[in-house]
Coordinates of C-alpha atoms in Angstrom, one line a residue:
Chain A
M1 CA 197.5 141.0 -157.5
D2 CA 195.7 138.0 -156.1
T3 CA 197.7 137.8 -153.0
E4 CA 197.3 141.4 -152.0
S5 CA 193.5 141.2 -151.7
T6 CA 193.8 139.0 -148.6
H7 CA 195.5 141.6 -146.6
S8 CA 193.4 142.6 -143.7
G9 CA 192.3 146.1 -143.1
Y10 CA 194.4 146.5 -140.0
S11 CA 197.6 146.7 -141.8
Y12 CA 196.6 150.1 -143.1
H13 CA 197.8 152.9 -140.9
S14 CA 199.3 156.4 -141.1
S15 CA 200.6 157.8 -144.3
R16 CA 204.1 158.0 -142.9
S17 CA 204.6 154.3 -143.0
G18 CA 204.6 154.0 -146.6
R19 CA 203.3 153.0 -149.9
S20 CA 202.9 149.3 -149.3
N21 CA 199.7 149.7 -147.3
R22 CA 198.3 151.9 -150.1
H23 CA 199.0 149.3 -152.6
G24 CA 197.0 146.8 -150.6
D25 CA 194.2 149.3 -150.5
R26 CA 194.3 150.1 -154.1
S27 CA 193.9 146.5 -155.1
R28 CA 191.0 146.2 -152.7
E29 CA 189.4 149.2 -154.3
R30 CA 189.9 147.8 -157.7
H31 CA 188.1 144.7 -156.7
K32 CA 185.1 146.6 -155.7
A33 CA 182.9 145.2 -158.5
S34 CA 183.5 141.7 -157.2
S35 CA 183.3 142.9 -153.6
S36 CA 181.4 139.9 -152.4
K37 CA 184.0 137.7 -153.8
D38 CA 186.6 139.8 -152.1
S39 CA 185.0 139.7 -148.7
S40 CA 184.4 135.9 -148.9
R41 CA 188.0 135.4 -149.8
S42 CA 189.2 137.5 -147.0
E43 CA 186.8 135.8 -144.6
R44 CA 188.5 132.5 -145.2
S45 CA 191.9 133.8 -144.5
V46 CA 191.7 136.6 -142.0
V47 CA 195.1 137.9 -141.1
I48 CA 195.3 140.2 -138.2
N49 CA 198.8 141.7 -138.5
P50 CA 200.2 143.6 -135.6
P51 CA 201.3 147.1 -136.8
D52 CA 204.7 147.4 -138.5
T53 CA 205.1 144.1 -140.1
P54 CA 208.3 144.1 -142.2
S55 CA 207.0 141.3 -144.4
Q56 CA 204.8 143.6 -146.4
D57 CA 207.5 145.8 -147.7
S58 CA 209.5 143.6 -150.0
P59 CA 207.0 142.2 -152.5
D60 CA 205.3 145.6 -153.0
D61 CA 208.2 147.8 -153.5
N62 CA 208.6 147.0 -157.1
W63 CA 204.9 147.5 -157.8
G64 CA 205.1 151.2 -156.9
E65 CA 207.6 151.8 -159.7
T66 CA 205.3 150.7 -162.5
T67 CA 202.2 152.5 -161.3
T68 CA 200.7 154.7 -164.0
A69 CA 199.7 158.3 -163.4
V70 CA 196.8 159.0 -161.2
T71 CA 193.9 161.0 -162.5
G72 CA 191.6 163.2 -160.5
T73 CA 188.4 161.7 -161.9
S74 CA 189.0 158.2 -160.8
E75 CA 187.1 157.0 -157.8
L76 CA 190.3 155.5 -156.4
S77 CA 190.3 157.8 -153.5
V78 CA 193.6 156.5 -152.2
S79 CA 195.5 157.6 -155.2
Q80 CA 194.1 161.1 -154.7
E81 CA 195.5 161.1 -151.2
E82 CA 198.9 160.9 -152.7
V83 CA 198.2 163.8 -155.0
V84 CA 197.0 165.9 -152.2
G85 CA 200.1 165.0 -150.2
L86 CA 202.3 166.1 -153.1
G87 CA 200.5 169.4 -153.5
K88 CA 200.7 170.2 -149.9
G89 CA 204.4 169.8 -149.9
I90 CA 204.9 172.4 -152.6
Q91 CA 202.4 174.9 -151.3
D92 CA 203.6 174.9 -147.7
R93 CA 206.8 176.7 -148.7
T94 CA 205.0 179.5 -150.4
Q95 CA 202.3 179.8 -147.8
G96 CA 204.8 180.7 -145.1
F97 CA 205.2 184.2 -146.6
R98 CA 201.4 184.8 -146.9
R99 CA 200.7 183.5 -143.5
Y100 CA 203.0 186.0 -141.7
L101 CA 202.2 189.0 -143.8
P102 CA 199.3 190.2 -141.7
L103 CA 201.3 189.6 -138.6
A104 CA 204.1 191.8 -139.9
V105 CA 201.8 194.6 -141.0
G106 CA 200.0 194.4 -137.7
S107 CA 203.1 194.6 -135.6
C108 CA 204.5 197.5 -137.6
V109 CA 201.3 199.5 -137.3
G110 CA 201.1 198.6 -133.7
L111 CA 204.6 199.8 -133.0
L112 CA 203.9 203.0 -134.8
V113 CA 200.7 203.5 -132.8
L114 CA 202.4 202.9 -129.5
A115 CA 205.5 204.9 -130.2
T116 CA 203.8 208.1 -131.5
P117 CA 202.5 209.5 -128.2
L118 CA 205.8 208.8 -126.5
V119 CA 207.6 210.6 -129.2
F120 CA 205.2 213.5 -129.0
L121 CA 206.1 213.8 -125.3
L122 CA 209.8 213.3 -125.6
L123 CA 210.6 215.6 -128.5
P124 CA 209.9 218.9 -126.8
A125 CA 211.9 217.8 -123.8
V126 CA 214.8 216.9 -126.0
M127 CA 214.7 219.8 -128.5
W128 CA 213.9 222.9 -126.5
P129 CA 214.2 221.9 -122.8
D130 CA 215.1 225.3 -121.5
R131 CA 212.1 227.2 -122.8
L132 CA 209.6 224.5 -121.8
Q133 CA 207.2 225.3 -119.0
V134 CA 207.5 223.2 -115.9
C135 CA 205.1 220.3 -115.7
G136 CA 202.7 220.8 -112.8
A137 CA 200.7 218.3 -110.9
A138 CA 197.8 218.1 -113.4
C139 CA 200.3 217.5 -116.2
E140 CA 202.0 214.7 -114.3
G141 CA 198.6 213.2 -113.6
L142 CA 198.2 213.1 -117.4
F143 CA 201.4 211.1 -117.6
L144 CA 199.9 208.5 -115.4
S145 CA 196.8 208.4 -117.6
I146 CA 198.8 208.1 -120.8
S147 CA 200.9 205.2 -119.4
F148 CA 197.8 203.1 -118.4
K149 CA 196.0 203.8 -121.6
L150 CA 199.1 202.8 -123.6
L151 CA 199.3 199.6 -121.7
I152 CA 195.7 198.8 -122.4
L153 CA 196.1 199.7 -126.0
L154 CA 199.1 197.4 -126.2
V155 CA 197.2 194.5 -124.8
A156 CA 194.2 195.3 -127.0
V157 CA 196.2 195.5 -130.2
W158 CA 197.9 192.3 -129.4
A159 CA 194.6 190.5 -128.7
L160 CA 192.8 191.6 -131.8
F161 CA 195.4 191.9 -134.5
L162 CA 198.6 190.1 -133.5
R163 CA 197.4 186.6 -132.6
P164 CA 198.1 183.9 -135.2
S165 CA 195.2 183.5 -137.5
R166 CA 193.5 180.1 -137.7
A167 CA 193.0 180.1 -141.4
C168 CA 194.3 181.5 -144.7
L169 CA 191.6 183.3 -146.7
P170 CA 191.9 184.1 -150.4
R171 CA 191.5 187.8 -150.1
V172 CA 192.3 190.5 -147.6
C173 CA 189.6 191.2 -145.1
V174 CA 188.0 194.5 -146.0
Y175 CA 187.4 195.6 -142.5
R176 CA 191.0 195.0 -141.4
A177 CA 192.3 196.9 -144.3
F178 CA 189.9 199.7 -143.5
L179 CA 190.9 199.8 -139.9
I180 CA 194.6 199.9 -140.6
T181 CA 194.0 202.7 -143.1
L182 CA 192.0 204.6 -140.6
T183 CA 194.6 204.2 -137.9
L184 CA 197.4 205.3 -140.2
L185 CA 195.3 208.2 -141.4
L186 CA 194.7 209.3 -137.8
T187 CA 198.3 209.0 -136.8
M188 CA 199.5 210.8 -139.9
S189 CA 197.1 213.7 -139.3
Y190 CA 198.2 214.0 -135.7
W191 CA 201.9 214.0 -136.9
L192 CA 201.1 216.7 -139.4
F193 CA 199.4 218.8 -136.8
Y194 CA 202.2 218.2 -134.4
G195 CA 204.9 218.9 -137.0
V196 CA 203.3 222.2 -138.1
R197 CA 201.9 223.7 -134.9
I198 CA 204.2 222.4 -132.3
L199 CA 207.6 221.6 -133.7
D200 CA 207.8 224.5 -136.1
A201 CA 206.4 226.9 -133.7
Q202 CA 208.3 225.4 -130.8
D203 CA 205.4 225.7 -128.5
E204 CA 206.3 226.1 -124.8
D205 CA 203.1 225.0 -123.2
Y206 CA 204.0 221.5 -122.2
H207 CA 200.7 220.9 -120.5
G208 CA 199.0 221.4 -123.9
I209 CA 201.4 219.1 -125.6
V210 CA 200.7 216.4 -123.0
Q211 CA 197.0 216.8 -123.5
F212 CA 197.5 216.5 -127.2
A213 CA 199.2 213.2 -126.8
V214 CA 196.4 212.0 -124.4
S215 CA 193.8 212.9 -127.0
L216 CA 195.8 210.8 -129.6
V217 CA 195.8 207.8 -127.3
D218 CA 192.0 208.3 -126.7
S219 CA 191.3 208.4 -130.4
Q220 CA 193.3 205.3 -131.0
L221 CA 191.3 203.5 -128.2
F222 CA 188.1 204.5 -129.9
V223 CA 189.4 203.2 -133.2
H224 CA 190.1 200.0 -131.5
Y225 CA 186.6 199.9 -130.1
L226 CA 185.4 200.3 -133.6
A227 CA 187.6 197.4 -134.6
V228 CA 186.1 195.2 -131.9
V229 CA 182.6 196.0 -133.1
L230 CA 183.4 195.4 -136.8
L231 CA 185.5 192.4 -136.4
E232 CA 184.0 190.5 -133.5
L233 CA 180.6 191.7 -132.5
R234 CA 179.0 192.2 -135.8
Q235 CA 178.9 188.6 -136.8
L236 CA 177.6 187.3 -133.5
Q237 CA 173.9 188.1 -134.0
P238 CA 172.4 185.5 -136.3
C239 CA 170.8 187.0 -139.4
Y240 CA 171.0 184.3 -142.0
S241 CA 170.2 180.7 -142.3
V242 CA 172.7 178.6 -144.3
C243 CA 172.0 175.3 -145.9
V244 CA 175.0 173.2 -146.6
I245 CA 174.7 170.2 -148.9
R246 CA 177.5 167.7 -149.7
S247 CA 177.6 166.8 -153.3
T248 CA 178.4 163.1 -153.1
D249 CA 175.9 161.8 -150.6
G250 CA 173.6 164.7 -150.0
E251 CA 174.2 165.2 -146.3
T252 CA 172.5 168.4 -145.4
R253 CA 172.9 170.6 -142.4
H254 CA 171.5 174.0 -141.5
Y255 CA 173.2 176.7 -139.5
N256 CA 172.5 180.2 -138.4
I257 CA 175.3 182.8 -139.0
G258 CA 175.5 186.6 -138.7
Q259 CA 176.6 189.2 -141.1
L260 CA 179.9 188.2 -142.6
S261 CA 181.7 188.4 -145.9
I262 CA 181.5 185.4 -148.1
Q263 CA 185.0 184.2 -147.3
R264 CA 184.5 184.5 -143.5
A265 CA 181.2 182.7 -143.8
A266 CA 182.9 180.0 -145.8
L267 CA 185.4 179.7 -143.0
S268 CA 182.8 179.3 -140.3
I269 CA 180.9 176.8 -142.4
L270 CA 184.1 174.7 -142.8
E271 CA 184.6 174.7 -139.1
Y272 CA 181.0 173.4 -138.7
Y273 CA 181.7 170.9 -141.5
Y274 CA 184.5 169.3 -139.5
R275 CA 182.4 169.1 -136.4
D276 CA 179.1 167.9 -137.8
F277 CA 179.4 166.1 -141.1
P278 CA 180.1 162.3 -141.0
L279 CA 183.3 161.2 -142.6
H280 CA 183.2 161.2 -146.4
N281 CA 183.2 157.5 -147.5
P282 CA 183.9 157.0 -151.2
A283 CA 183.3 153.3 -150.8
L284 CA 179.6 153.9 -150.3
L285 CA 179.1 155.7 -153.6
S286 CA 180.2 153.0 -156.0
A287 CA 176.9 151.2 -156.1
S288 CA 174.9 154.1 -157.7
K289 CA 177.7 154.8 -160.2
H290 CA 177.6 151.2 -161.3
R291 CA 173.9 151.4 -161.8
A292 CA 174.2 154.5 -163.9
A293 CA 177.0 153.0 -166.0
K294 CA 175.0 149.9 -166.6
H295 CA 172.0 152.0 -167.7
L296 CA 173.9 153.9 -170.3
A297 CA 175.9 151.0 -171.5
G298 CA 172.8 149.3 -172.8
L299 CA 172.1 152.0 -175.3
K300 CA 173.8 152.7 -178.5
V301 CA 172.7 155.3 -181.0
Y302 CA 173.8 154.7 -184.6
N303 CA 173.8 157.3 -187.3
V304 CA 172.3 155.5 -190.3
D305 CA 172.4 158.5 -192.7
A306 CA 176.0 158.9 -193.5
G307 CA 176.7 162.6 -194.0
A308 CA 173.5 164.0 -192.5
Q309 CA 174.3 165.1 -189.0
P310 CA 171.3 164.9 -186.7
S311 CA 171.1 167.7 -184.1
N312 CA 172.3 166.8 -180.7
G313 CA 168.8 167.4 -179.3
N314 CA 167.3 164.7 -181.5
Q315 CA 170.0 162.2 -180.6
S316 CA 169.6 162.7 -176.8
R317 CA 165.8 162.6 -177.0
A318 CA 166.0 159.3 -179.0
M319 CA 168.2 157.9 -176.3
V320 CA 165.9 159.0 -173.5
T321 CA 162.8 157.5 -175.2
A322 CA 164.6 154.3 -176.0
A323 CA 165.7 154.0 -172.4
G324 CA 162.2 154.6 -171.2
K325 CA 160.8 151.8 -173.5
R326 CA 163.4 149.3 -172.5
K327 CA 162.2 147.0 -169.9
D328 CA 164.7 147.1 -167.1
S329 CA 164.4 145.8 -163.6
A330 CA 167.0 148.0 -162.0
H331 CA 164.5 149.2 -159.4
N332 CA 163.8 145.6 -158.5
E333 CA 167.4 144.8 -158.2
L334 CA 168.0 147.8 -156.0
Y335 CA 165.2 146.9 -153.7
Y336 CA 166.4 143.3 -153.1
E337 CA 170.0 144.4 -152.9
E338 CA 169.3 146.9 -150.2
A339 CA 167.1 144.5 -148.2
D340 CA 169.8 141.9 -148.4
Y341 CA 172.4 144.4 -147.3
E342 CA 170.3 145.5 -144.4
R343 CA 170.0 141.9 -143.2
R344 CA 173.7 141.2 -143.5
V345 CA 174.6 144.4 -141.6
R346 CA 172.1 143.5 -138.8
K347 CA 173.4 140.0 -138.5
R348 CA 177.0 141.1 -138.3
R349 CA 176.1 143.8 -135.9
A350 CA 174.4 141.3 -133.6
R351 CA 177.5 139.0 -133.6
L352 CA 179.7 142.0 -132.9
V353 CA 177.7 143.2 -130.0
V354 CA 177.7 139.8 -128.4
A355 CA 181.4 139.3 -129.0
V356 CA 182.2 142.7 -127.4
E357 CA 180.0 142.1 -124.4
E358 CA 181.6 138.8 -123.9
A359 CA 185.1 140.2 -124.2
F360 CA 184.4 142.9 -121.6
T361 CA 183.3 140.3 -119.1
H362 CA 186.8 138.9 -119.1
V363 CA 188.4 141.9 -117.6
R364 CA 187.6 144.0 -114.6
R365 CA 189.3 146.6 -112.4
M366 CA 191.6 145.3 -109.7
K367 CA 190.0 145.7 -106.3
K368 CA 191.7 145.7 -102.8
E369 CA 191.3 142.0 -102.2
D370 CA 192.9 141.1 -105.5
E371 CA 196.3 142.4 -104.4
R372 CA 197.1 138.9 -103.3
A373 CA 196.6 137.6 -106.8
T374 CA 199.6 136.4 -108.8
P375 CA 201.6 139.2 -110.3
S376 CA 201.3 137.7 -113.8
D377 CA 197.5 138.3 -113.7
I378 CA 197.8 141.9 -112.9
M379 CA 198.1 144.0 -116.1
D380 CA 198.1 147.6 -116.9
V381 CA 195.5 149.0 -119.3
R382 CA 197.5 148.6 -122.5
E383 CA 198.1 144.9 -121.8
A384 CA 194.5 144.4 -120.8
A385 CA 193.3 145.9 -124.0
L386 CA 195.7 143.7 -126.0
A387 CA 194.5 140.7 -124.1
I388 CA 190.8 141.0 -124.8
F389 CA 191.2 142.5 -128.3
P390 CA 191.6 139.2 -130.3
S391 CA 188.3 137.8 -129.2
M392 CA 186.3 140.7 -130.7
A393 CA 188.7 141.6 -133.5
R394 CA 187.2 139.2 -136.1
A395 CA 183.6 140.2 -135.5
L396 CA 184.6 143.9 -135.6
Q397 CA 186.6 143.5 -138.8
K398 CA 183.7 141.7 -140.5
Y399 CA 181.3 144.4 -139.5
L400 CA 183.5 147.2 -140.7
R401 CA 184.0 145.4 -144.0
T402 CA 180.2 145.0 -144.5
T403 CA 179.6 148.7 -143.8
R404 CA 182.7 149.6 -145.8
R405 CA 184.3 151.6 -143.1
Q406 CA 187.4 149.4 -142.6
H407 CA 189.7 152.0 -143.9
C408 CA 188.7 154.5 -141.2
H409 CA 190.0 152.5 -138.3
S410 CA 193.4 151.0 -137.9
M411 CA 194.1 148.2 -135.5
E412 CA 196.2 150.6 -133.4
S413 CA 193.4 153.1 -133.1
I414 CA 190.9 150.4 -132.1
Q415 CA 193.3 149.2 -129.3
K416 CA 193.8 152.7 -128.2
H417 CA 190.1 153.3 -128.0
L418 CA 189.6 150.1 -126.1
A419 CA 192.3 151.1 -123.6
F420 CA 190.6 154.5 -123.2
C421 CA 187.2 152.8 -122.6
L422 CA 188.7 150.5 -120.0
V423 CA 190.3 153.3 -118.1
N424 CA 187.1 155.3 -118.0
N425 CA 184.9 152.3 -117.0
M426 CA 182.8 152.4 -120.1
S427 CA 180.2 149.8 -121.0
P428 CA 180.6 147.6 -124.1
K429 CA 177.9 149.7 -125.8
A430 CA 179.9 152.9 -125.2
F431 CA 183.0 151.3 -126.8
L432 CA 181.0 150.1 -129.8
E433 CA 179.3 153.4 -130.5
A434 CA 182.4 154.7 -132.3
Y435 CA 182.2 151.9 -134.8
L436 CA 178.5 151.5 -135.3
V437 CA 178.0 155.1 -136.3
P438 CA 180.2 157.1 -138.7
G439 CA 181.5 159.9 -136.5
P440 CA 182.2 163.5 -137.5
T441 CA 185.1 164.2 -139.7
L442 CA 187.3 165.7 -137.1
Q443 CA 187.2 162.6 -135.0
Y444 CA 189.5 160.8 -137.5
G445 CA 193.0 161.8 -138.2
P446 CA 193.8 164.3 -141.0
E447 CA 195.0 161.5 -143.3
R448 CA 191.4 160.2 -143.5
W449 CA 189.5 163.4 -144.1
M450 CA 190.1 163.6 -147.9
A451 CA 189.3 167.2 -147.5
D452 CA 192.5 169.3 -146.9
Q453 CA 192.6 171.9 -149.6
W454 CA 189.4 173.9 -150.1
T455 CA 188.6 176.2 -153.0
L456 CA 185.9 178.8 -152.8
V457 CA 183.9 179.2 -156.0
S458 CA 181.6 182.2 -156.0
E459 CA 180.0 184.5 -158.6
A460 CA 180.0 187.4 -156.3
S461 CA 183.2 188.9 -154.9
V462 CA 184.3 186.9 -151.9
T463 CA 184.8 190.0 -149.8
S464 CA 181.3 191.2 -150.3
G465 CA 178.8 190.5 -147.5
I466 CA 176.4 187.6 -147.7
K467 CA 172.8 188.4 -148.6
Q468 CA 169.6 186.6 -149.1
G469 CA 170.0 184.3 -152.1
T470 CA 173.8 184.1 -152.1
E471 CA 175.1 180.8 -153.4
F472 CA 178.6 179.5 -153.5
L473 CA 180.5 176.3 -153.7
L474 CA 183.3 175.0 -151.5
K475 CA 185.3 172.5 -153.5
C476 CA 187.8 170.0 -152.5
L477 CA 189.3 167.2 -154.5
D478 CA 186.7 164.5 -154.0
F479 CA 183.5 166.4 -153.4
S480 CA 182.1 169.8 -152.9
L481 CA 179.8 171.6 -150.5
A482 CA 177.0 173.6 -152.0
I483 CA 175.9 176.5 -149.9
T484 CA 172.7 178.6 -150.1
I485 CA 171.8 181.5 -147.9
K486 CA 168.4 182.6 -146.8
S487 CA 167.7 185.4 -144.3
I488 CA 166.0 184.7 -141.1
P489 CA 162.5 186.2 -141.3
Y490 CA 161.6 189.3 -139.5
I491 CA 159.6 188.2 -136.4
R492 CA 156.7 190.2 -135.3
L493 CA 155.9 189.3 -131.7
T494 CA 152.8 190.7 -130.0
E495 CA 151.5 190.0 -126.5
E496 CA 148.1 188.9 -125.3
Y497 CA 147.0 188.9 -121.7
I498 CA 144.9 186.1 -120.4
D499 CA 143.2 186.4 -117.1
P500 CA 143.9 183.2 -115.1
K501 CA 140.3 183.2 -113.8
S502 CA 139.0 182.9 -117.4
H503 CA 139.9 179.3 -117.8
K504 CA 136.6 177.6 -117.4
F505 CA 135.5 174.3 -118.9
L506 CA 132.3 172.5 -120.0
L507 CA 131.9 168.8 -120.1
L508 CA 130.6 167.6 -123.4
L509 CA 129.1 164.2 -123.3
Q510 CA 127.2 162.0 -125.6
S511 CA 124.7 160.8 -123.2
E512 CA 122.1 158.4 -124.1
T513 CA 118.8 158.3 -122.4
S514 CA 116.2 155.6 -122.8
V515 CA 112.7 156.7 -123.1
Chain B
M1 CA 120.4 167.2 -143.2
S2 CA 123.1 169.7 -142.7
F3 CA 122.1 172.9 -141.0
V4 CA 122.9 176.2 -142.7
P5 CA 122.1 179.1 -140.4
G6 CA 119.4 181.3 -141.8
Q7 CA 118.2 178.8 -144.4
P8 CA 115.2 176.6 -143.8
V9 CA 115.9 172.9 -143.2
T10 CA 114.2 170.6 -145.6
A11 CA 114.0 166.8 -145.2
V12 CA 112.0 163.9 -146.3
V13 CA 110.3 162.6 -143.2
E14 CA 108.3 159.5 -142.2
R15 CA 105.5 159.6 -139.7
V16 CA 105.9 157.1 -136.9
E17 CA 103.2 156.6 -134.3
I18 CA 104.2 154.8 -131.1
Q19 CA 101.9 153.6 -128.4
K20 CA 103.5 153.8 -125.0
L21 CA 103.7 150.6 -123.1
R22 CA 102.9 150.5 -119.4
Q23 CA 105.6 148.8 -117.4
G24 CA 104.8 149.0 -113.7
E25 CA 104.5 152.7 -113.0
N26 CA 106.3 154.0 -116.1
L27 CA 105.3 154.4 -119.7
I28 CA 108.1 153.4 -121.9
L29 CA 108.7 153.7 -125.6
G30 CA 111.5 151.2 -126.0
F31 CA 114.3 153.2 -127.6
S32 CA 117.2 155.4 -126.5
I33 CA 118.0 158.9 -127.8
G34 CA 121.3 160.7 -128.1
G35 CA 122.3 164.2 -129.2
G36 CA 121.1 167.7 -128.4
I37 CA 122.5 171.2 -128.7
D38 CA 124.4 170.8 -125.4
Q39 CA 126.1 167.6 -126.5
D40 CA 129.3 166.9 -128.5
P41 CA 128.1 166.3 -132.1
G42 CA 131.4 164.7 -133.2
Q43 CA 130.8 161.6 -131.2
N44 CA 127.5 160.8 -132.8
P45 CA 128.0 157.6 -134.8
F46 CA 124.8 157.9 -136.8
S47 CA 125.0 161.4 -138.2
E48 CA 126.4 162.1 -141.6
D49 CA 127.4 165.7 -140.8
K50 CA 129.5 165.6 -137.7
S51 CA 128.2 169.1 -136.7
D52 CA 124.6 168.0 -136.6
K53 CA 123.3 168.5 -133.1
G54 CA 119.9 166.9 -133.6
I55 CA 118.3 164.1 -131.7
Y56 CA 119.1 160.6 -133.0
V57 CA 117.8 157.2 -132.1
T58 CA 120.7 155.3 -130.7
R59 CA 119.2 152.0 -129.6
I60 CA 116.0 150.1 -130.1
S61 CA 114.9 147.4 -127.7
P62 CA 113.7 144.5 -129.8
K63 CA 110.0 143.8 -129.9
G64 CA 109.4 147.1 -128.0
P65 CA 106.8 149.6 -129.0
A66 CA 109.2 151.6 -131.1
D67 CA 110.4 148.5 -132.9
L68 CA 106.9 147.5 -133.7
A69 CA 106.0 150.9 -134.9
G70 CA 108.8 150.9 -137.5
L71 CA 111.4 153.1 -135.9
K72 CA 114.9 152.3 -137.0
I73 CA 118.2 152.8 -135.3
G74 CA 120.0 155.9 -136.6
D75 CA 116.9 157.9 -137.3
K76 CA 116.9 161.6 -136.6
I77 CA 113.8 162.8 -134.8
M78 CA 112.5 166.0 -136.3
Q79 CA 109.3 166.5 -134.4
V80 CA 107.6 164.9 -131.4
N81 CA 103.8 165.6 -131.2
G82 CA 104.4 168.8 -133.0
W83 CA 107.3 169.9 -130.9
D84 CA 110.4 170.7 -132.8
M85 CA 113.4 168.4 -132.0
T86 CA 116.1 169.9 -134.2
M87 CA 117.2 172.6 -131.8
V88 CA 116.7 171.3 -128.3
T89 CA 118.8 170.2 -125.5
H90 CA 119.1 166.5 -124.6
D91 CA 117.0 167.0 -121.5
Q92 CA 114.2 168.9 -123.3
A93 CA 114.0 166.1 -125.8
R94 CA 113.7 163.6 -123.1
K95 CA 110.9 165.6 -121.4
K96 CA 108.9 165.9 -124.6
L97 CA 109.1 162.2 -125.1
T98 CA 108.2 161.1 -121.6
K99 CA 105.1 163.2 -120.7
K100 CA 103.1 161.2 -118.3
K101 CA 99.7 162.5 -119.6
E102 CA 100.3 161.3 -123.2
D103 CA 100.2 157.7 -124.1
V104 CA 100.9 158.0 -127.8
V105 CA 103.7 159.9 -129.5
R106 CA 103.7 160.9 -133.1
L107 CA 107.2 161.3 -134.4
L108 CA 108.5 162.7 -137.7
V109 CA 111.8 161.0 -138.4
T110 CA 114.2 161.2 -141.3
R111 CA 116.9 158.9 -142.5
K112 CA 119.1 158.7 -145.5
S113 CA 117.2 155.9 -147.2
L114 CA 114.1 158.1 -147.4
E115 CA 115.9 160.7 -149.5
E116 CA 117.2 158.0 -151.8
A117 CA 113.8 156.4 -152.1
V118 CA 112.3 159.7 -153.2
K119 CA 115.0 160.3 -155.7
H120 CA 114.5 156.8 -157.2
S121 CA 110.8 157.2 -157.5
K122 CA 111.3 160.6 -159.1
G123 CA 113.6 159.1 -161.6
C124 CA 111.6 156.0 -162.5
Y125 CA 108.4 157.6 -163.6
P126 CA 108.5 159.8 -166.6
K127 CA 107.0 163.2 -166.1
P128 CA 103.6 163.5 -167.8

């Protein structure tokens, strides 16, 4: 156990490469209580391993076999990653069916919708061709119109219904179901009419039949227009203001959205979450949990009267008053701890900025006159990044450890970012910005999100529309997002005309006159 | 000393009589005034109520006639020779104080300490 805590953060990379890295992480997480000790230990023996070191695999393989079961309530976020990974494997197989169901239904209905007018036109020509009236010029003009309208309908149906959906929602969208029902109803009623009045009666007026088919295509285009309004346009105009709060660290954002059902609103909010919220960092929450644990650990309530059970209310009230009377200096500790932490972070940051600026001075773009330089000095961007990386690596690693973000950045990703900055002529400050500020969740790879599987918890039905005062919860394994909805107020705007000549001014002085 | 429109203004005043001093061609009193209904009352450092547009004494030349007569800096001038000073412009106040034909001005001035002195004296002596 002792040896693993000296592994540097850069040996941790993508989930594919195996359990050995997670074991290193797990031991680091477990030493959180003595985090200062841990960091001092690692400072003395910093090991920057290039990726894919085979040496880590052998001692750790056996350790994985004896690991006990992981629980969802532990704050060892790394173990939960494994659980999520397991769950995802099982669910992917069943999701395949659900994901393609709307596509299948959509294409069936689409084919029906497209084929019906053609069938209407062909059946008379096939079944009673001799009694059919000759199609004149106007009738043939209608053929042209039908063909173009069908083409447009084809493209429109594909655009709205047949494209792969970007999310899987818990319930069927009410409007889509309504539209499909309406389309089928429309088509069925036309078929009924056609069957009774035209097929049975064997109508000879082909012009009328063609006009009938054109009217069907027109109605289908109007239903499609209704679909565009219901599915796309209705939610564009903002009506509600949404407040999203993350449960672990209280990050709050506000957004404006339009009229949507609860599940669609949850979907848009999740897209905003990935864009705006900084990455969830479980390492930053341990301090407050320790304080809370210490606070409770100091109190013990004993039941002196054996047999007489005091009510729960009395017991908890006694605990609260006892806690209030006990003289604790937790606030003092917190104050000095935070001041100390600030100072440490600022010191490390200063060292980091200086190291990076120095590193960037060692490399510059090759200019015309440098072509005569020795070939060994000329490097491509990857080699240049690798060459200047070691001089700033130590400072960067220390800074990331102090701000507890070392698990977000692997050595490979840092080198890649460095190469990117060199190619685009960025300043050292631009390179550093990615490490000084925790970026939005989407910036990091999916293995770091800790937010893959979302559950919508709502008291109202998830297909009902959002209203003023709706509240629901979006849960994932580690944290949840609490969402409250308020409507945007009705704004009453009036106008007032001011004559430009009416702007006149007086000078107010405090003059002093001696008499 | 705050002014409520429609209500009479009451204040405890002191009578100050200043003899003008002849300096060359001019008759001077030896103090400066500030304020007036055409001035910005918020900038007056001596008034308690920052909407008071009365005439205040802003400076007293030491050993001048006003100083000898007992005028203090920060006093609000209520009357000059019978002319009201609570609702005048700055220029009107200046004119009333610098009339060439008069060589003595009788002012009624008020200050906070006067009010307090009256209150004290009311409180000290028991009512008969």
